[in-house]
Short mmCIF file of C-alpha atoms in Angstrom, two decimals:
data_model
loop_
_atom_site.label_atom_id
_atom_site.label_comp_id
_atom_site.label_asym_id
_atom_site.label_seq_id
_atom_site.Cartn_x
_atom_site.Cartn_y
_atom_site.Cartn_z
CA MET P 144 -36.53 53.90 -12.82
CA ARG P 145 -38.51 51.40 -11.96
CA TYR P 146 -37.23 48.84 -14.69
CA SER P 147 -33.51 50.13 -14.10
CA ILE P 148 -33.65 49.08 -10.00
CA LEU P 149 -35.34 45.62 -11.30
CA PHE P 150 -32.73 44.93 -13.57
CA LEU P 151 -29.88 45.93 -10.93
CA LEU P 152 -31.38 43.88 -8.59
CA LEU P 153 -31.90 40.78 -11.16
CA PHE P 154 -28.55 41.26 -12.46
CA SER P 155 -26.76 41.31 -9.47
CA LEU P 156 -28.53 38.06 -8.27
CA ASN P 157 -27.51 36.21 -11.71
CA LEU P 158 -23.91 37.35 -10.83
CA GLN P 159 -24.51 35.44 -7.45
CA ALA P 160 -26.19 32.19 -9.62
CA GLN P 161 -22.90 31.70 -11.58
CA ASN P 162 -21.06 30.26 -8.61
CA THR P 163 -22.59 26.88 -7.99
CA VAL P 164 -20.98 27.42 -4.46
CA SER P 165 -21.94 30.52 -2.73
CA GLU P 166 -19.11 32.75 -1.65
CA THR P 167 -20.64 34.11 1.17
CA THR P 168 -20.99 30.64 3.18
CA LEU P 169 -17.07 29.44 2.43
CA PRO P 170 -15.67 31.67 5.45
CA GLN P 171 -17.94 29.98 7.67
CA LYS P 172 -17.30 26.39 6.77
CA MET P 173 -14.16 24.46 5.77
CA GLN P 174 -13.24 22.25 2.90
CA PHE P 175 -12.93 18.81 2.94
CA THR P 176 -10.93 17.81 0.30
CA PHE P 177 -10.98 14.39 -1.68
CA ASN P 178 -7.19 13.46 -0.84
CA GLU P 179 -8.24 13.90 2.78
CA TYR P 180 -11.12 11.72 2.72
CA LEU P 181 -9.39 8.84 1.06
CA GLY P 182 -6.74 9.03 3.64
CA TYR P 183 -9.68 8.37 6.60
CA VAL P 184 -10.47 5.61 4.70
CA LYS P 185 -7.56 3.70 3.88
CA LYS P 186 -6.80 4.24 7.48
CA PHE P 187 -9.98 3.49 9.31
CA HIS P 188 -12.44 1.86 7.23
CA PRO P 189 -13.42 -1.64 8.53
CA LEU P 190 -13.09 -3.53 5.56
CA VAL P 191 -9.70 -1.85 4.36
CA LYS P 192 -8.69 -3.28 7.85
CA THR P 193 -10.07 -6.67 6.91
CA ALA P 194 -8.27 -6.53 3.60
CA ASN P 195 -5.19 -5.85 5.67
CA LEU P 196 -5.84 -9.10 7.61
CA GLU P 197 -5.40 -11.33 4.33
CA ILE P 198 -1.67 -11.07 5.11
CA ASN P 199 -2.04 -11.79 8.68
CA LYS P 200 -3.88 -14.67 7.47
CA ALA P 201 -1.18 -15.81 5.12
CA GLN P 202 1.56 -15.35 8.01
CA ALA P 203 -0.58 -17.73 10.15
CA THR P 204 -0.59 -20.54 7.50
CA LEU P 205 2.87 -20.24 7.04
CA MET P 206 3.61 -20.70 10.72
CA ALA P 207 0.96 -23.66 10.68
CA ALA P 208 3.18 -24.94 7.65
CA ARG P 209 6.13 -24.75 9.38
CA GLY P 210 5.12 -26.32 12.25
CA ALA P 211 5.26 -29.74 10.43
CA PHE P 212 8.80 -29.54 10.68
CA ASP P 213 8.61 -28.70 14.74
CA PRO P 214 10.92 -31.39 16.63
CA LYS P 215 8.14 -33.67 18.60
CA ILE P 216 8.42 -35.50 21.98
CA GLU P 217 6.27 -38.44 22.16
CA VAL P 218 5.97 -40.72 25.61
CA ASP P 219 3.55 -43.83 25.76
CA PHE P 220 3.22 -45.82 29.14
CA ASP P 221 0.85 -48.59 29.57
CA LYS P 222 0.70 -50.56 32.88
CA LYS P 223 -1.27 -53.65 33.95
CA GLN P 224 -1.62 -54.45 37.58
CA PHE P 225 -4.10 -57.52 38.93
CA LYS P 226 -4.10 -59.18 42.00
CA ASP P 227 -1.15 -58.32 43.21
CA THR P 228 0.86 -59.08 39.93
CA GLU P 229 2.25 -56.70 37.85
CA TYR P 230 1.33 -58.00 34.26
CA TYR P 231 3.25 -55.58 32.40
CA SER P 232 4.77 -51.91 32.60
CA ILE P 233 6.00 -50.53 29.01
CA LEU P 234 7.13 -47.11 28.54
CA ASN P 235 7.93 -45.60 24.86
CA SER P 236 9.02 -42.51 24.83
CA SER P 237 11.12 -40.67 21.44
CA PHE P 238 12.08 -37.30 20.42
CA LYS P 239 12.01 -36.69 16.50
CA ILE P 240 13.27 -34.00 14.40
CA PRO P 241 11.50 -34.11 10.89
CA THR P 242 14.17 -32.37 8.13
CA TRP P 243 13.36 -31.38 4.49
CA TYR P 244 14.00 -34.01 2.62
CA GLY P 245 11.67 -36.36 4.15
CA ILE P 246 14.36 -37.50 6.41
CA GLU P 247 13.67 -38.32 10.37
CA ILE P 248 16.16 -38.55 13.25
CA LYS P 249 14.88 -40.11 16.11
CA ALA P 250 16.04 -40.74 19.63
CA GLY P 251 14.38 -42.67 21.79
CA PHE P 252 14.36 -44.52 25.49
CA ASP P 253 12.67 -47.79 26.61
CA GLN P 254 11.75 -49.42 29.62
CA ASN P 255 9.72 -52.59 30.43
CA GLU P 256 9.11 -54.91 32.77
CA GLY P 257 6.83 -57.16 34.12
CA TYR P 258 5.34 -61.03 34.85
CA TYR P 259 3.96 -61.22 31.34
CA LEU P 260 5.67 -58.95 29.25
CA ASN P 261 5.42 -59.73 25.64
CA PRO P 262 9.39 -61.06 24.98
CA GLU P 263 9.78 -58.70 22.10
CA ASN P 264 9.56 -55.97 24.38
CA THR P 265 12.44 -57.06 26.81
CA VAL P 266 14.86 -54.64 27.29
CA PRO P 267 17.87 -54.47 29.65
CA ASN P 268 16.68 -53.40 33.52
CA ALA P 269 18.23 -50.11 33.03
CA GLY P 270 16.21 -49.49 29.71
CA LEU P 271 17.02 -49.37 26.24
CA THR P 272 17.97 -46.18 24.24
CA SER P 273 18.22 -45.85 20.52
CA LEU P 274 19.43 -43.32 17.92
CA GLY P 275 18.29 -43.48 14.48
CA ILE P 276 17.33 -42.12 10.76
CA SER P 277 14.51 -42.86 8.85
CA VAL P 278 15.01 -42.23 4.67
CA PRO P 279 12.32 -42.36 2.11
CA LEU P 280 14.15 -43.55 -0.85
CA GLY P 281 11.05 -43.31 -3.17
CA GLN P 282 7.96 -41.29 -2.50
CA GLY P 283 8.47 -38.61 -0.30
CA LEU P 284 12.19 -37.93 -0.57
CA PHE P 285 12.53 -35.09 -3.38
CA ILE P 286 8.90 -33.90 -1.97
CA ASN P 287 6.28 -34.57 0.45
CA GLN P 288 2.99 -33.09 2.01
CA ARG P 289 5.01 -31.33 4.54
CA MET P 290 7.43 -29.93 1.79
CA ALA P 291 4.71 -28.98 -0.51
CA ASP P 292 2.40 -27.22 2.52
CA LEU P 293 5.27 -25.21 3.28
CA ARG P 294 6.07 -24.01 -0.35
CA LYS P 295 2.53 -23.04 -0.82
CA ALA P 296 2.02 -21.51 2.35
CA LYS P 297 4.84 -19.03 1.53
CA MET P 298 3.31 -18.40 -2.02
CA GLN P 299 0.34 -17.76 0.02
CA MET P 300 2.05 -14.69 1.54
CA GLN P 301 2.33 -13.56 -2.11
CA LEU P 302 -1.48 -14.27 -2.79
CA GLY P 303 -2.38 -12.42 0.41
CA GLN P 304 -0.75 -9.39 -0.64
CA ALA P 305 -2.76 -9.56 -3.87
CA GLU P 306 -5.96 -9.94 -2.67
CA ARG P 307 -5.80 -7.53 -0.06
CA LYS P 308 -5.22 -5.08 -2.85
CA LEU P 309 -8.10 -6.24 -4.56
CA LEU P 310 -10.42 -5.74 -1.55
CA ALA P 311 -9.18 -2.49 -0.71
CA ILE P 312 -9.52 -0.98 -4.32
CA ALA P 313 -12.94 -2.13 -4.13
CA VAL P 314 -13.71 -0.21 -0.94
CA LEU P 315 -11.81 3.00 -1.87
CA TYR P 316 -13.73 2.96 -5.50
CA ASP P 317 -16.88 2.60 -3.59
CA ALA P 318 -15.88 5.52 -1.44
CA SER P 319 -14.83 7.64 -4.26
CA VAL P 320 -17.89 7.38 -5.93
CA ALA P 321 -19.71 8.44 -2.99
CA TYR P 322 -17.69 11.35 -2.21
CA PHE P 323 -18.04 12.49 -6.17
CA ASN P 324 -22.30 12.04 -5.70
CA TRP P 325 -21.71 14.32 -2.64
CA LYS P 326 -19.94 16.73 -4.34
CA LYS P 327 -22.71 16.44 -7.50
CA ASN P 328 -25.56 16.92 -5.12
CA TYR P 329 -23.69 19.95 -3.08
CA GLU P 330 -23.37 21.81 -6.16
CA GLU P 331 -26.68 20.98 -7.45
CA PHE P 332 -28.30 22.32 -3.81
CA GLN P 333 -26.00 25.62 -3.94
CA MET P 334 -27.53 26.42 -7.24
CA TYR P 335 -30.94 25.71 -6.70
CA SER P 336 -30.37 28.23 -3.48
CA GLN P 337 -29.21 30.73 -5.79
CA TYR P 338 -32.02 30.63 -8.25
CA ASN P 339 -34.32 30.31 -5.38
CA THR P 340 -33.42 33.26 -3.95
CA ASN P 341 -33.52 34.97 -7.47
CA ALA P 342 -37.07 33.79 -8.14
CA GLU P 343 -38.27 35.12 -4.91
CA THR P 344 -36.97 38.68 -5.30
CA ARG P 345 -38.26 38.60 -9.16
CA TYR P 346 -41.58 37.66 -7.56
CA LYS P 347 -41.38 40.43 -4.75
CA ALA P 348 -40.64 42.99 -6.97
CA VAL P 349 -43.18 42.18 -9.82
CA GLN P 350 -45.81 42.28 -6.66
CA SER P 351 -44.38 45.76 -5.59
CA LEU P 352 -44.74 47.16 -9.42
CA ILE P 353 -48.19 45.50 -9.97
CA LYS P 354 -49.36 47.73 -6.89
CA GLN P 355 -47.90 50.85 -8.33
CA GLY P 356 -49.52 50.07 -11.45
CA ASP P 357 -46.24 49.41 -13.83
CA LYS P 358 -47.10 45.61 -14.15
CA ARG P 359 -50.12 43.48 -15.09
CA ALA P 360 -51.45 41.11 -12.54
CA ILE P 361 -50.88 38.19 -14.39
CA ASP P 362 -47.07 38.82 -14.59
CA SER P 363 -47.48 38.09 -11.01
CA VAL P 364 -48.62 34.35 -11.79
CA GLU P 365 -45.62 34.07 -14.25
CA ALA P 366 -43.39 34.95 -11.15
CA GLY P 367 -45.15 32.98 -8.91
CA ILE P 368 -45.05 29.82 -11.09
CA SER P 369 -41.08 30.57 -11.26
CA PHE P 370 -40.87 30.84 -7.70
CA LYS P 371 -42.49 27.28 -6.66
CA SER P 372 -41.08 25.40 -9.36
CA ARG P 373 -37.37 26.50 -8.20
CA GLN P 374 -38.57 25.60 -4.26
CA LEU P 375 -39.83 22.33 -5.79
CA SER P 376 -36.28 21.83 -7.19
CA LEU P 377 -34.48 23.37 -4.15
CA GLU P 378 -36.40 20.88 -1.60
CA ASN P 379 -35.71 17.83 -4.04
CA SER P 380 -31.92 18.66 -4.42
CA LYS P 381 -32.06 19.10 -0.54
CA LEU P 382 -33.02 15.77 -0.26
CA LYS P 383 -30.88 14.39 -2.40
CA LEU P 384 -27.69 15.90 -0.78
CA LEU P 385 -28.88 14.60 2.48
CA LYS P 386 -28.83 11.10 1.10
CA ALA P 387 -25.44 11.36 -0.24
CA LYS P 388 -24.08 12.92 3.00
CA LEU P 389 -25.35 9.73 4.84
CA GLU P 390 -24.01 7.49 1.91
CA LEU P 391 -20.75 9.50 2.38
CA SER P 392 -20.67 8.83 6.17
CA ASN P 393 -20.56 5.49 5.65
CA PHE P 394 -16.91 5.17 4.72
CA LEU P 395 -15.79 7.51 7.50
CA TRP P 396 -14.64 6.12 10.47
CA LEU P 397 -12.22 6.78 13.27
CA ASP P 398 -9.64 4.75 14.93
CA ASN P 399 -11.09 1.77 17.26
CA SER P 400 -13.97 1.37 14.54
CA ILE P 401 -15.96 4.48 15.70
CA PRO P 402 -18.16 5.50 12.75
CA MET P 403 -18.12 9.40 12.36
CA GLU P 404 -20.82 11.39 10.75
CA LEU P 405 -20.39 14.24 8.09
CA SER P 406 -20.30 17.52 9.82
CA GLU P 407 -22.49 20.62 8.50
CA ALA P 408 -19.26 22.47 8.39
CA LEU P 409 -17.44 20.53 5.73
CA PHE P 410 -18.08 21.03 2.08
CA PRO P 411 -16.49 19.10 -0.66
CA GLU P 412 -13.30 20.14 -2.81
CA LEU P 413 -14.00 22.98 -5.23
CA LEU P 414 -11.47 21.96 -7.91
CA ILE P 415 -11.05 18.37 -7.52
CA GLU P 416 -10.57 18.14 -11.29
CA ASN P 417 -6.97 20.08 -10.61
CA THR P 418 -6.00 17.46 -8.09
CA ILE P 419 -7.77 13.72 -8.92
CA GLN P 420 -5.60 12.48 -11.12
CA GLU P 421 -2.43 12.93 -8.91
CA THR P 422 -4.71 11.55 -5.77
CA LEU P 423 -5.52 8.61 -7.63
CA LYS P 424 -2.00 8.27 -9.01
CA THR P 425 -3.41 7.82 -12.82
CA ASN P 426 -1.74 10.70 -14.09
CA ASP P 427 1.39 8.50 -14.92
CA LEU P 428 -0.83 6.05 -16.34
CA LEU P 429 -2.70 8.55 -18.62
CA ALA P 430 0.90 9.99 -20.04
CA ASN P 431 2.64 6.50 -20.04
CA ASN P 432 1.92 2.76 -21.00
CA PHE P 433 1.10 0.70 -17.65
CA SER P 434 2.60 -2.71 -17.36
CA ILE P 435 -0.49 -5.28 -16.15
CA GLU P 436 2.28 -7.74 -15.07
CA ASN P 437 2.81 -6.41 -11.45
CA HIS P 438 -1.47 -6.22 -11.18
CA PRO P 439 -2.69 -7.53 -8.41
CA LYS P 440 -5.49 -9.97 -10.29
CA ILE P 441 -2.44 -11.49 -12.82
CA SER P 442 -0.26 -11.92 -9.28
CA ALA P 443 -2.73 -13.71 -7.94
CA LEU P 444 -3.51 -15.75 -10.78
CA GLU P 445 0.69 -16.75 -11.36
CA THR P 446 0.65 -17.42 -8.00
CA LYS P 447 -2.48 -20.06 -7.96
CA ILE P 448 -0.49 -21.34 -10.95
CA ASP P 449 2.73 -21.92 -8.99
CA MET P 450 0.72 -23.60 -6.18
CA LEU P 451 -0.73 -25.98 -8.22
CA GLU P 452 2.41 -26.47 -9.71
CA VAL P 453 3.52 -27.75 -6.26
CA ASP P 454 0.42 -29.91 -6.30
CA ARG P 455 1.28 -31.42 -9.83
CA LYS P 456 4.89 -32.31 -8.47
CA LEU P 457 3.64 -33.72 -5.63
CA LYS P 458 1.07 -35.89 -7.27
CA ALA P 459 3.60 -37.03 -9.85
CA ASN P 460 6.09 -38.16 -6.70
CA ALA P 461 2.83 -40.29 -5.88
CA LEU P 462 3.86 -42.44 -8.87
CA LEU P 463 7.07 -43.66 -7.37
CA PRO P 464 7.04 -46.51 -4.94
CA LYS P 465 7.06 -46.11 -1.40
CA ILE P 466 10.48 -47.26 -0.06
CA ASP P 467 11.25 -46.48 3.61
CA LEU P 468 14.54 -47.27 5.28
CA SER P 469 14.96 -47.02 8.99
CA TYR P 470 17.72 -47.78 11.00
CA SER P 471 18.32 -46.96 14.91
CA TYR P 472 21.48 -47.87 16.91
CA LEU P 473 20.70 -49.75 20.53
CA SER P 474 22.31 -49.10 23.36
CA GLU P 475 22.03 -49.57 27.02
CA PRO P 476 22.15 -46.06 29.03
CA GLN P 477 25.26 -47.07 30.94
CA TYR P 478 27.02 -48.25 27.63
CA ILE P 479 25.99 -45.28 25.40
CA ASP P 480 29.43 -44.45 24.55
CA SER P 481 30.88 -47.94 23.83
CA TYR P 482 29.51 -47.94 20.37
CA LYS P 483 28.55 -51.42 19.92
CA PHE P 484 27.22 -51.19 16.37
CA GLU P 485 26.19 -54.89 16.35
CA ASN P 486 23.22 -53.76 18.41
CA TYR P 487 20.81 -52.31 16.00
CA LYS P 488 17.33 -51.96 14.73
CA VAL P 489 16.73 -52.05 10.94
CA GLY P 490 13.41 -51.66 8.94
CA ILE P 491 12.50 -51.35 5.49
CA ASN P 492 8.52 -50.69 3.97
CA PHE P 493 7.72 -51.37 0.67
CA SER P 494 4.48 -50.24 -1.15
CA TYR P 495 3.34 -49.77 -4.22
CA PRO P 496 -0.55 -50.08 -6.22
CA ILE P 497 -0.54 -52.04 -9.28
CA PHE P 498 -2.18 -50.16 -11.58
CA VAL P 499 -1.90 -46.45 -9.93
CA ARG P 500 -5.22 -45.49 -11.17
CA LYS P 501 -5.66 -42.94 -8.18
CA GLU P 502 -2.38 -41.43 -8.61
CA ARG P 503 -2.38 -41.28 -12.46
CA GLY P 504 -6.10 -39.70 -12.11
CA GLY P 505 -5.24 -36.86 -9.50
CA LEU P 506 -2.04 -36.02 -11.90
CA LYS P 507 -3.79 -35.49 -14.69
CA LEU P 508 -6.62 -33.20 -12.69
CA THR P 509 -4.08 -31.16 -11.46
CA GLN P 510 -2.56 -30.63 -15.15
CA TYR P 511 -6.02 -29.79 -16.33
CA LYS P 512 -6.45 -27.25 -13.53
CA ILE P 513 -3.00 -26.01 -14.28
CA GLN P 514 -3.99 -25.55 -17.96
CA GLU P 515 -7.51 -24.14 -16.89
CA SER P 516 -5.54 -21.25 -14.87
CA THR P 517 -3.37 -20.51 -17.42
CA ASN P 518 -6.11 -19.79 -19.85
CA SER P 519 -8.10 -17.70 -17.42
CA LEU P 520 -4.28 -15.89 -17.05
CA ASN P 521 -4.01 -15.02 -20.68
CA LEU P 522 -7.51 -13.91 -21.02
CA GLU P 523 -7.25 -11.51 -17.65
CA ARG P 524 -4.41 -10.10 -19.50
CA LEU P 525 -6.01 -8.75 -22.64
CA GLN P 526 -8.86 -8.08 -20.77
CA LEU P 527 -6.70 -5.58 -18.49
CA SER P 528 -5.15 -4.14 -21.58
CA ASN P 529 -8.35 -3.29 -23.11
CA LYS P 530 -9.99 -2.15 -20.03
CA ILE P 531 -7.13 0.17 -19.60
CA LYS P 532 -6.79 1.36 -23.34
CA ALA P 533 -10.69 2.05 -22.87
CA GLN P 534 -10.94 3.71 -19.92
CA LYS P 535 -8.14 6.27 -20.85
CA GLU P 536 -10.25 7.20 -23.72
CA VAL P 537 -13.46 7.49 -21.73
CA ILE P 538 -11.67 10.07 -19.65
CA THR P 539 -9.91 11.99 -22.52
CA SER P 540 -13.48 12.33 -24.41
CA LEU P 541 -15.27 13.26 -20.90
CA ASP P 542 -12.66 15.97 -20.16
CA LYS P 543 -13.38 17.53 -23.82
CA GLN P 544 -16.86 17.40 -22.75
CA ARG P 545 -17.09 19.16 -19.71
CA LEU P 546 -14.96 22.42 -21.42
CA MET P 547 -17.63 22.10 -23.94
CA ALA P 548 -20.46 21.98 -21.23
CA SER P 549 -18.59 24.81 -19.31
CA ASP P 550 -18.10 27.12 -22.52
CA LEU P 551 -21.84 26.42 -23.19
CA VAL P 552 -22.96 27.52 -19.56
CA ASN P 553 -21.38 30.90 -20.28
CA ASN P 554 -23.02 31.22 -23.47
CA TYR P 555 -26.08 30.58 -21.73
CA LYS P 556 -25.41 33.38 -19.12
CA THR P 557 -24.71 35.65 -21.75
CA MET P 558 -28.05 35.38 -23.22
CA LEU P 559 -29.75 35.82 -20.03
CA GLN P 560 -27.75 38.81 -19.35
CA SER P 561 -28.92 39.89 -22.53
CA GLU P 562 -32.48 38.99 -21.98
CA GLU P 563 -32.34 40.97 -18.74
CA ARG P 564 -30.91 44.09 -20.51
CA LEU P 565 -33.97 44.07 -23.01
CA PHE P 566 -36.17 43.58 -20.21
CA THR P 567 -35.10 46.77 -18.88
CA PHE P 568 -36.12 48.79 -21.83
CA GLY P 569 -39.54 47.00 -22.27
CA GLU P 570 -38.23 44.86 -25.34
CA SER P 571 -38.94 41.63 -23.11
CA SER P 572 -40.94 39.97 -20.77
CA LEU P 573 -40.28 37.97 -17.56
CA PHE P 574 -41.47 34.56 -19.69
CA LEU P 575 -38.46 34.84 -21.48
CA ILE P 576 -35.99 35.50 -18.95
CA ASN P 577 -37.15 32.83 -16.82
CA SER P 578 -37.23 30.88 -20.00
CA ARG P 579 -33.76 31.45 -20.52
CA GLU P 580 -32.47 30.96 -16.74
CA SER P 581 -34.27 27.76 -17.37
CA SER P 582 -31.71 26.84 -20.14
CA LEU P 583 -29.01 27.97 -17.99
CA ILE P 584 -29.80 25.52 -15.38
CA THR P 585 -30.43 22.83 -17.59
CA ALA P 586 -26.76 23.84 -18.93
CA GLN P 587 -25.14 24.01 -15.46
CA LEU P 588 -26.70 20.72 -14.10
CA THR P 589 -25.66 19.14 -17.82
CA ALA P 590 -21.86 20.87 -16.81
CA ILE P 591 -22.22 19.32 -13.04
CA ALA P 592 -23.41 15.46 -14.72
CA LEU P 593 -20.16 15.79 -16.81
CA ARG P 594 -17.61 16.70 -13.97
CA ASN P 595 -19.36 13.93 -11.89
CA GLU P 596 -18.89 11.16 -14.53
CA PHE P 597 -15.09 12.63 -15.29
CA PHE P 598 -14.60 11.98 -11.78
CA ILE P 599 -15.65 8.50 -11.81
CA SER P 600 -14.08 7.79 -14.84
CA ASN P 601 -10.71 8.30 -13.12
CA SER P 602 -11.82 6.37 -10.08
CA GLU P 603 -12.47 3.62 -12.67
CA LEU P 604 -9.25 3.91 -13.82
CA TYR P 605 -7.94 3.81 -10.33
CA LYS P 606 -10.00 0.48 -9.43
CA ILE P 607 -8.86 -1.29 -12.88
CA MET P 608 -5.04 -0.21 -11.88
CA ALA P 609 -5.85 -1.92 -8.46
CA ASN P 610 -3.02 -0.11 -6.80
CA PRO P 611 -4.49 1.19 -3.29
CA ASP P 612 -1.25 2.19 -1.47
#
């Protein structure tokens, strides 16, 4: 009768230990799903917000580049007065409008006077107005520094989008690994808690049987060793769980950059394997082929090559001679409507280095950079394709392994239950029961570890895809 009572007690405890999360604790706690967790990280994590700043920086760069085409007002006033004599008073003002193809429109007004005024600065008493245009006929007509900067700034917007995704995906990957480690340690802690309770109950039951003379005193030592061993494992798993929770809390933030600590009332999602691929959007990739042409790394490299191509055109344009032609119509303010075209000012500026070594060297250097970036692009395409193929195989293999590990756990549970039945008939011993239970614990730890590897492998595929949105 005593053996039957002990068996029923052990068997009921074993049934509780079959679940890594104690059912009695669930009504008092709340599940914190992986999808909810990633939502918090995407919305509030400071590094994800920093990644979004890449777009703002690119917009600021574009604004600065467009500023080179802003109209400009210039005023230059210079006056000298000495011993009651006005040597000179010179006022030069202008309004310039830069245009796309290097052409510049300019309106001006000059008013100069003075006893020692330079004759070339002499203008009518009412002043002199001008309206003119400046045209580069060689270098700078079809492309110049302003045009190149603006084109590159527009490309920087695309580059900023790609870099934002790469920065954000790195944070989300680390956050995912932290969540899975929390789940792994939580399951181990729950498992050790149950087996610690089992070991304590056995220890007390054996002590009771020893007092009644139905067990040897040495069995108390055996049960005590098992109990102490389970206590040690429980304490170790408790420490690991605490560290995992603190690591997870690093990724939990609220609005206004307020850090959030993981509550004791929260526990990880129980069946992530059923939802992880949908959450990470890797389910379509596992079923179909994935085009890497839209990958942020590919987009970033292609954009950098396009920006280098703009530099190449600018360097090639520098091989042309610099010829700037300017014309300005001149008129007194009161006669501005008379259109006397015989009053004008023209100018031509020509320069050209004889050997053009600086320009040719700059062009070759840019061409080498384009070739280098093209090689990197081809290599990145191949590496990404191979990474995706390899990771898909890893996920498939780990999925099979975790199912096998689950079957092994069930088999070890059957062996333990069988050993406990034999114990009730006096055909087994506490040592064999503890041995079977240790094997079961090892199998469960292996199953937990394989599930964790399966989750992380999906996150690695998510990281390779680099699509955090």
